[in-house]
Tab-separated table of C-alpha atoms and ligand atoms in Angstrom:
chain	number	residue	atom	x	y	z
A	520	MET	CA	13.636	-34.092	57.931
A	521	PRO	CA	11.746	-34.409	54.659
A	522	GLU	CA	13.685	-32.561	52.082
A	523	GLY	CA	12.158	-30.638	48.870
A	524	ASP	CA	13.158	-33.394	46.642
A	525	SER	CA	11.623	-36.377	48.668
A	526	LEU	CA	8.290	-34.362	48.771
A	527	HIS	CA	8.409	-34.344	44.767
A	528	ARG	CA	8.629	-37.874	45.290
A	529	ALA	CA	6.158	-38.053	47.412
A	530	ALA	CA	4.014	-36.271	45.185
A	531	ALA	CA	4.798	-38.079	41.564
A	532	ARG	CA	3.626	-41.339	43.487
A	533	LEU	CA	0.285	-39.294	44.843
A	534	GLN	CA	-0.262	-38.849	41.208
A	535	VAL	CA	-2.075	-42.298	40.838
A	536	LEU	CA	-4.925	-41.095	42.888
A	537	VAL	CA	-5.274	-37.670	40.357
A	538	GLY	CA	-8.709	-37.617	38.726
A	539	GLN	CA	-10.253	-39.801	41.320
A	540	LYS	CA	-13.115	-39.173	43.357
A	541	VAL	CA	-11.412	-40.389	47.031
A	542	THR	CA	-12.560	-41.016	50.301
A	543	VAL	CA	-11.287	-39.012	53.292
A	544	GLU	CA	-10.197	-40.784	56.494
A	545	THR	CA	-8.638	-39.046	59.294
A	546	PRO	CA	-7.915	-42.176	61.780
A	547	HIS	CA	-6.004	-40.091	64.185
A	548	PRO	CA	-7.634	-38.105	66.797
A	549	ARG	CA	-5.777	-34.987	66.446
A	550	ALA	CA	-6.044	-35.183	62.620
A	551	ALA	CA	-9.953	-35.478	63.346
A	552	VAL	CA	-10.673	-32.462	65.062
A	553	LYS	CA	-9.582	-30.617	61.856
A	554	HIS	CA	-13.073	-31.900	60.247
A	555	LEU	CA	-11.075	-32.455	57.209
A	556	ALA	CA	-12.904	-35.535	56.255
A	557	GLU	CA	-15.997	-34.242	56.536
A	558	ARG	CA	-14.758	-31.665	54.034
A	559	LEU	CA	-12.846	-33.681	51.818
A	560	ASP	CA	-14.491	-37.055	51.424
A	561	GLY	CA	-16.155	-38.024	47.861
A	562	ARG	CA	-14.308	-34.999	46.282
A	563	ILE	CA	-12.169	-35.620	42.899
A	564	LEU	CA	-8.408	-35.477	43.733
A	565	GLU	CA	-7.591	-32.668	41.233
A	566	ARG	CA	-3.966	-32.181	41.391
A	567	VAL	CA	-1.016	-33.124	43.776
A	568	GLU	CA	2.301	-30.640	43.510
A	569	ALA	CA	5.411	-30.099	45.939
A	570	GLU	CA	6.092	-26.583	46.581
A	571	GLY	CA	9.039	-26.287	48.997
A	572	LYS	CA	8.620	-28.206	52.079
A	573	ASN	CA	4.653	-28.198	51.579
A	574	LEU	CA	2.541	-30.822	49.653
A	575	LEU	CA	-0.551	-29.397	48.174
A	576	LEU	CA	-3.600	-31.373	47.158
A	577	SER	CA	-6.137	-29.651	45.178
A	578	PHE	CA	-9.718	-30.890	45.746
A	579	ASP	CA	-12.723	-29.997	43.329
A	580	GLY	CA	-14.567	-26.874	44.436
A	581	GLY	CA	-11.252	-24.762	44.909
A	582	LEU	CA	-10.020	-26.735	48.551
A	583	VAL	CA	-6.764	-27.133	48.650
A	584	LEU	CA	-5.156	-29.550	51.923
A	585	ARG	CA	-1.393	-28.057	52.987
A	586	SER	CA	0.354	-30.622	54.145
A	587	HIS	CA	3.961	-29.699	55.999
A	588	LEU	CA	5.664	-32.651	56.980
A	589	ARG	CA	7.905	-31.524	59.849
A	590	MET	CA	10.356	-33.901	61.312
A	591	ASN	CA	8.761	-37.153	61.028
A	592	GLY	CA	6.043	-36.763	58.399
A	593	ARG	CA	5.700	-39.273	55.539
A	594	TRP	CA	3.547	-40.231	53.009
A	595	ARG	CA	2.724	-43.547	51.308
A	596	VAL	CA	1.074	-45.001	48.482
A	597	GLU	CA	0.096	-48.613	48.613
A	598	PRO	CA	-2.704	-50.771	46.904
A	599	ARG	CA	-6.163	-49.937	48.518
A	600	GLY	CA	-6.771	-52.390	51.696
A	601	THR	CA	-3.309	-52.762	52.742
A	602	ALA	CA	-2.831	-54.295	56.294
A	603	ARG	CA	-1.403	-51.455	58.551
A	604	ARG	CA	-0.193	-51.113	62.367
A	605	GLY	CA	-0.510	-47.692	64.100
A	606	THR	CA	-2.932	-44.962	63.446
A	607	PRO	CA	-1.954	-42.876	60.149
A	608	TRP	CA	-3.401	-39.398	60.118
A	609	LEU	CA	-5.050	-39.127	57.020
A	610	VAL	CA	-6.070	-41.711	54.407
A	611	ILE	CA	-6.987	-40.911	50.947
A	612	ARG	CA	-8.337	-44.086	49.548
A	613	GLY	CA	-9.148	-43.775	45.745
A	614	ASP	CA	-10.499	-46.873	42.894
A	615	GLU	CA	-6.927	-48.976	43.669
A	616	TYR	CA	-4.542	-47.273	45.801
A	617	GLU	CA	-4.457	-45.252	48.883
A	618	ALA	CA	-2.140	-42.584	50.113
A	619	VAL	CA	-1.574	-42.757	53.767
A	620	GLN	CA	-0.042	-39.892	55.897
A	621	TRP	CA	1.709	-40.880	58.945
A	622	ASN	CA	3.519	-38.992	62.322
A	623	GLY	CA	2.051	-35.415	62.803
A	624	PRO	CA	2.429	-33.169	59.971
A	625	VAL	CA	0.798	-29.598	59.754
A	626	LEU	CA	-2.498	-30.555	57.863
A	627	GLU	CA	-3.930	-27.077	56.649
A	628	LEU	CA	-7.157	-26.466	54.612
A	629	VAL	CA	-7.084	-23.606	52.352
A	630	THR	CA	-8.800	-22.551	49.430
A	631	SER	CA	-7.078	-21.974	45.794
A	632	CYS	CA	-7.153	-18.000	45.835
A	633	HIS	CA	-5.367	-17.873	49.706
A	634	LYS	CA	-2.685	-20.002	48.673
A	635	ARG	CA	-0.013	-18.835	50.056
A	636	VAL	CA	2.923	-17.281	47.668
A	637	SER	CA	6.516	-18.901	48.938
A	638	ALA	CA	9.785	-18.372	47.898
A	639	PRO	CA	10.952	-20.045	44.602
A	640	ASP	CA	11.137	-23.837	44.856
A	641	ILE	CA	14.595	-24.617	44.773
A	642	VAL	CA	13.846	-28.376	42.697
A	643	ALA	CA	11.950	-26.204	39.762
A	644	GLU	CA	14.079	-23.287	39.334
A	645	VAL	CA	17.326	-21.602	40.564
A	646	PRO	CA	16.613	-18.605	42.652
A	647	SER	CA	18.457	-15.603	42.328
A	648	ALA	CA	21.281	-14.569	44.318
A	649	ALA	CA	19.805	-11.224	44.568
A	650	ARG	CA	17.004	-12.971	47.063
A	651	PHE	CA	19.787	-12.900	49.750
A	652	ARG	CA	20.491	-9.224	49.235
A	653	SER	CA	16.823	-8.699	50.873
A	654	THR	CA	17.684	-10.181	54.387
A	655	ASP	CA	20.127	-9.069	57.109
A	656	GLN	CA	23.616	-9.362	55.566
A	657	ARG	CA	25.210	-10.167	59.108
A	658	ARG	CA	23.590	-13.554	58.714
A	659	ALA	CA	25.667	-16.794	58.063
A	660	VAL	CA	24.815	-18.223	54.639
A	661	GLY	CA	24.341	-21.228	56.302
A	662	ASP	CA	21.597	-20.094	58.213
A	663	ALA	CA	20.190	-18.199	54.959
A	664	LEU	CA	20.051	-20.874	52.955
A	665	LEU	CA	17.314	-22.854	55.416
A	666	ASP	CA	15.241	-19.661	55.774
A	667	GLN	CA	12.037	-20.499	53.654
A	668	ARG	CA	10.899	-17.048	52.794
A	669	LEU	CA	14.092	-16.573	50.617
A	670	VAL	CA	13.934	-20.145	49.095
A	671	ALA	CA	11.666	-23.086	49.577
A	672	GLY	CA	12.995	-26.392	49.933
A	673	ILE	CA	16.525	-26.789	50.698
A	674	GLY	CA	16.781	-29.432	53.927
A	675	ASN	CA	20.271	-29.575	56.054
A	676	MET	CA	21.559	-32.333	53.767
A	677	TRP	CA	21.726	-30.320	50.629
A	678	LYS	CA	22.591	-27.010	52.134
A	679	ALA	CA	26.003	-28.825	53.737
A	680	GLU	CA	26.607	-30.660	50.153
A	681	ALA	CA	25.997	-27.292	47.866
A	682	LEU	CA	28.407	-25.165	50.714
A	683	TRP	CA	31.086	-27.849	50.294
A	684	GLU	CA	30.417	-28.153	46.420
A	685	ALA	CA	30.940	-24.580	46.176
A	686	ARG	CA	33.774	-24.275	48.892
A	687	VAL	CA	31.733	-21.635	50.718
A	688	SER	CA	32.014	-21.961	54.773
A	689	PRO	CA	28.468	-22.078	55.985
A	690	TRP	CA	29.987	-19.469	58.731
A	691	ARG	CA	30.305	-16.981	56.437
A	692	ARG	CA	28.719	-13.704	56.563
A	693	LEU	CA	26.194	-12.800	53.824
A	694	ALA	CA	27.804	-9.899	53.482
A	695	ASP	CA	31.360	-11.903	52.695
A	696	VAL	CA	29.802	-13.902	49.857
A	697	SER	CA	29.647	-12.897	46.370
A	698	ASP	CA	26.829	-12.924	44.470
A	699	ASP	CA	28.954	-15.348	41.768
A	700	GLU	CA	29.387	-17.542	44.940
A	701	LEU	CA	25.887	-17.569	46.029
A	702	ALA	CA	24.557	-18.314	42.433
A	703	ALA	CA	27.157	-21.458	42.456
A	704	VAL	CA	25.631	-22.684	45.706
A	705	LEU	CA	22.204	-22.434	44.341
A	706	ALA	CA	22.786	-23.713	41.444
A	707	THR	CA	24.618	-26.795	43.078
A	708	ALA	CA	21.457	-27.090	45.400
A	709	HIS	CA	19.039	-27.243	42.283
A	710	ARG	CA	21.386	-29.694	40.035
A	711	ALA	CA	21.778	-32.218	43.028
A	712	MET	CA	17.964	-31.972	44.192
A	713	GLN	CA	16.913	-32.218	40.727
A	714	ALA	CA	19.008	-35.800	40.245
A	715	SER	CA	17.488	-36.747	43.413
A	716	VAL	CA	14.241	-36.396	42.362
A	717	GLU	CA	15.096	-38.365	39.158
A	718	GLY	CA	16.163	-41.223	41.570
A	719	THR	CA	19.629	-40.823	41.298
A	720	ARG	CA	21.579	-41.620	44.815
A	721	PRO	CA	23.655	-38.434	45.500
A	722	LEU	CA	27.097	-39.056	47.133
A	723	ARG	CA	27.477	-37.367	50.539
A	724	HIS	CA	30.633	-35.009	51.030
A	725	VAL	CA	30.242	-33.551	54.520
A	726	TYR	CA	26.634	-34.505	55.590
A	727	ARG	CA	27.127	-36.632	58.542
A	728	ARG	CA	30.646	-37.030	57.797
A	729	ALA	CA	31.850	-35.341	60.648
A	730	GLY	CA	35.596	-36.524	61.980
A	731	ARG	CA	35.799	-38.298	58.546
A	732	ALA	CA	38.475	-36.910	56.071
A	733	CYS	CA	37.213	-34.566	53.423
A	734	HIS	CA	37.229	-36.395	49.703
A	735	ARG	CA	38.697	-33.211	48.135
A	736	CYS	CA	41.615	-32.396	50.588
A	737	GLY	CA	41.457	-34.392	53.408
A	738	ALA	CA	40.897	-32.224	55.947
A	739	VAL	CA	38.557	-33.345	58.819
A	740	ILE	CA	35.364	-32.742	58.374
A	741	ARG	CA	33.571	-30.826	61.449
A	742	SER	CA	30.162	-30.075	62.692
A	743	ALA	CA	28.825	-27.833	64.585
A	744	PRO	CA	25.069	-26.622	65.743
A	745	GLN	CA	23.939	-23.485	63.568
A	746	CYS	CA	21.210	-20.741	63.745
A	747	GLU	CA	17.972	-20.520	65.679
A	748	HIS	CA	16.829	-24.466	65.365
A	749	ALA	CA	20.323	-25.359	66.323
A	750	ARG	CA	20.679	-27.936	63.438
A	751	THR	CA	24.024	-29.257	62.646
A	752	ALA	CA	26.220	-27.578	59.745
A	753	TYR	CA	28.795	-29.661	58.505
A	754	TRP	CA	32.032	-28.210	56.528
A	755	CYS	CA	35.244	-28.794	55.443
A	756	PRO	CA	37.611	-26.665	57.633
A	757	GLY	CA	40.318	-27.131	54.684
A	758	CYS	CA	38.484	-25.964	51.620
A	759	GLN	CA	35.372	-24.353	52.997
A	760	ALA	CA	37.593	-21.913	55.437
A	761	GLU	CA	37.145	-18.123	56.395
A	762	GLY	CA	33.930	-17.000	58.142
A	763	GLU	CA	32.875	-16.234	61.918
A	764	PRO	CA	34.252	-18.970	64.099
A	765	PRO	CA	31.491	-21.640	64.779
A	766	PRO	CA	30.689	-22.136	68.583
A	767	ALA	CA	33.813	-24.747	70.207
A	768	SER	CA	32.826	-28.506	69.122
B	726	ZN	ZN1	38.294	-30.128	52.273
């Protein structure tokens, strides 16, 4: 799953096309039906920004292309004319480079004045813990952290790592997590994702380490599906104790 920080990296790579009059193609038939090429071809790409899990490409005339990469979507920036196999969804071609979008994203054209207002972007700022008091306090904190209406951009890996860092179990109900603990989790996620945007490789303590020893206390890391999409939560039962018992695993 592309996380907020990988979208920021994609946005950074796409900057080589900003300010240029671009040609736009939609080779994939499922993208072609959206008639994006007809509306965007020949326009100037004015701005590329990551916002939460979306990449927003602004073109002259107030048109904004919103690209949400879902599970497997990917942007590449390559020298113009690079040979490729397969059928990308979208190709945006500038003078020297082309940006190529692969694998079924959500592509949606909106006008700049209808740009959706979304939650604070975790890479850009540390959201207030108070935001998490506006949702059902019986929800597990690990569930709420992935709710893009509360905070944009935290993916499954950073959720797991930030909770471990702050010693908070993903299974604790929001009602049982203090503002200070929430603030610590959010600040950790912000710091780690910002470092990742800047190119630092993160050290994983729990994510995809189920069955291995915790770096801090030596207990065996566990994993179990969490929340409606059943994405895997990872935690250390030793130093992230408490909370509702997760489903047996
Ligand atoms: Zn531990």
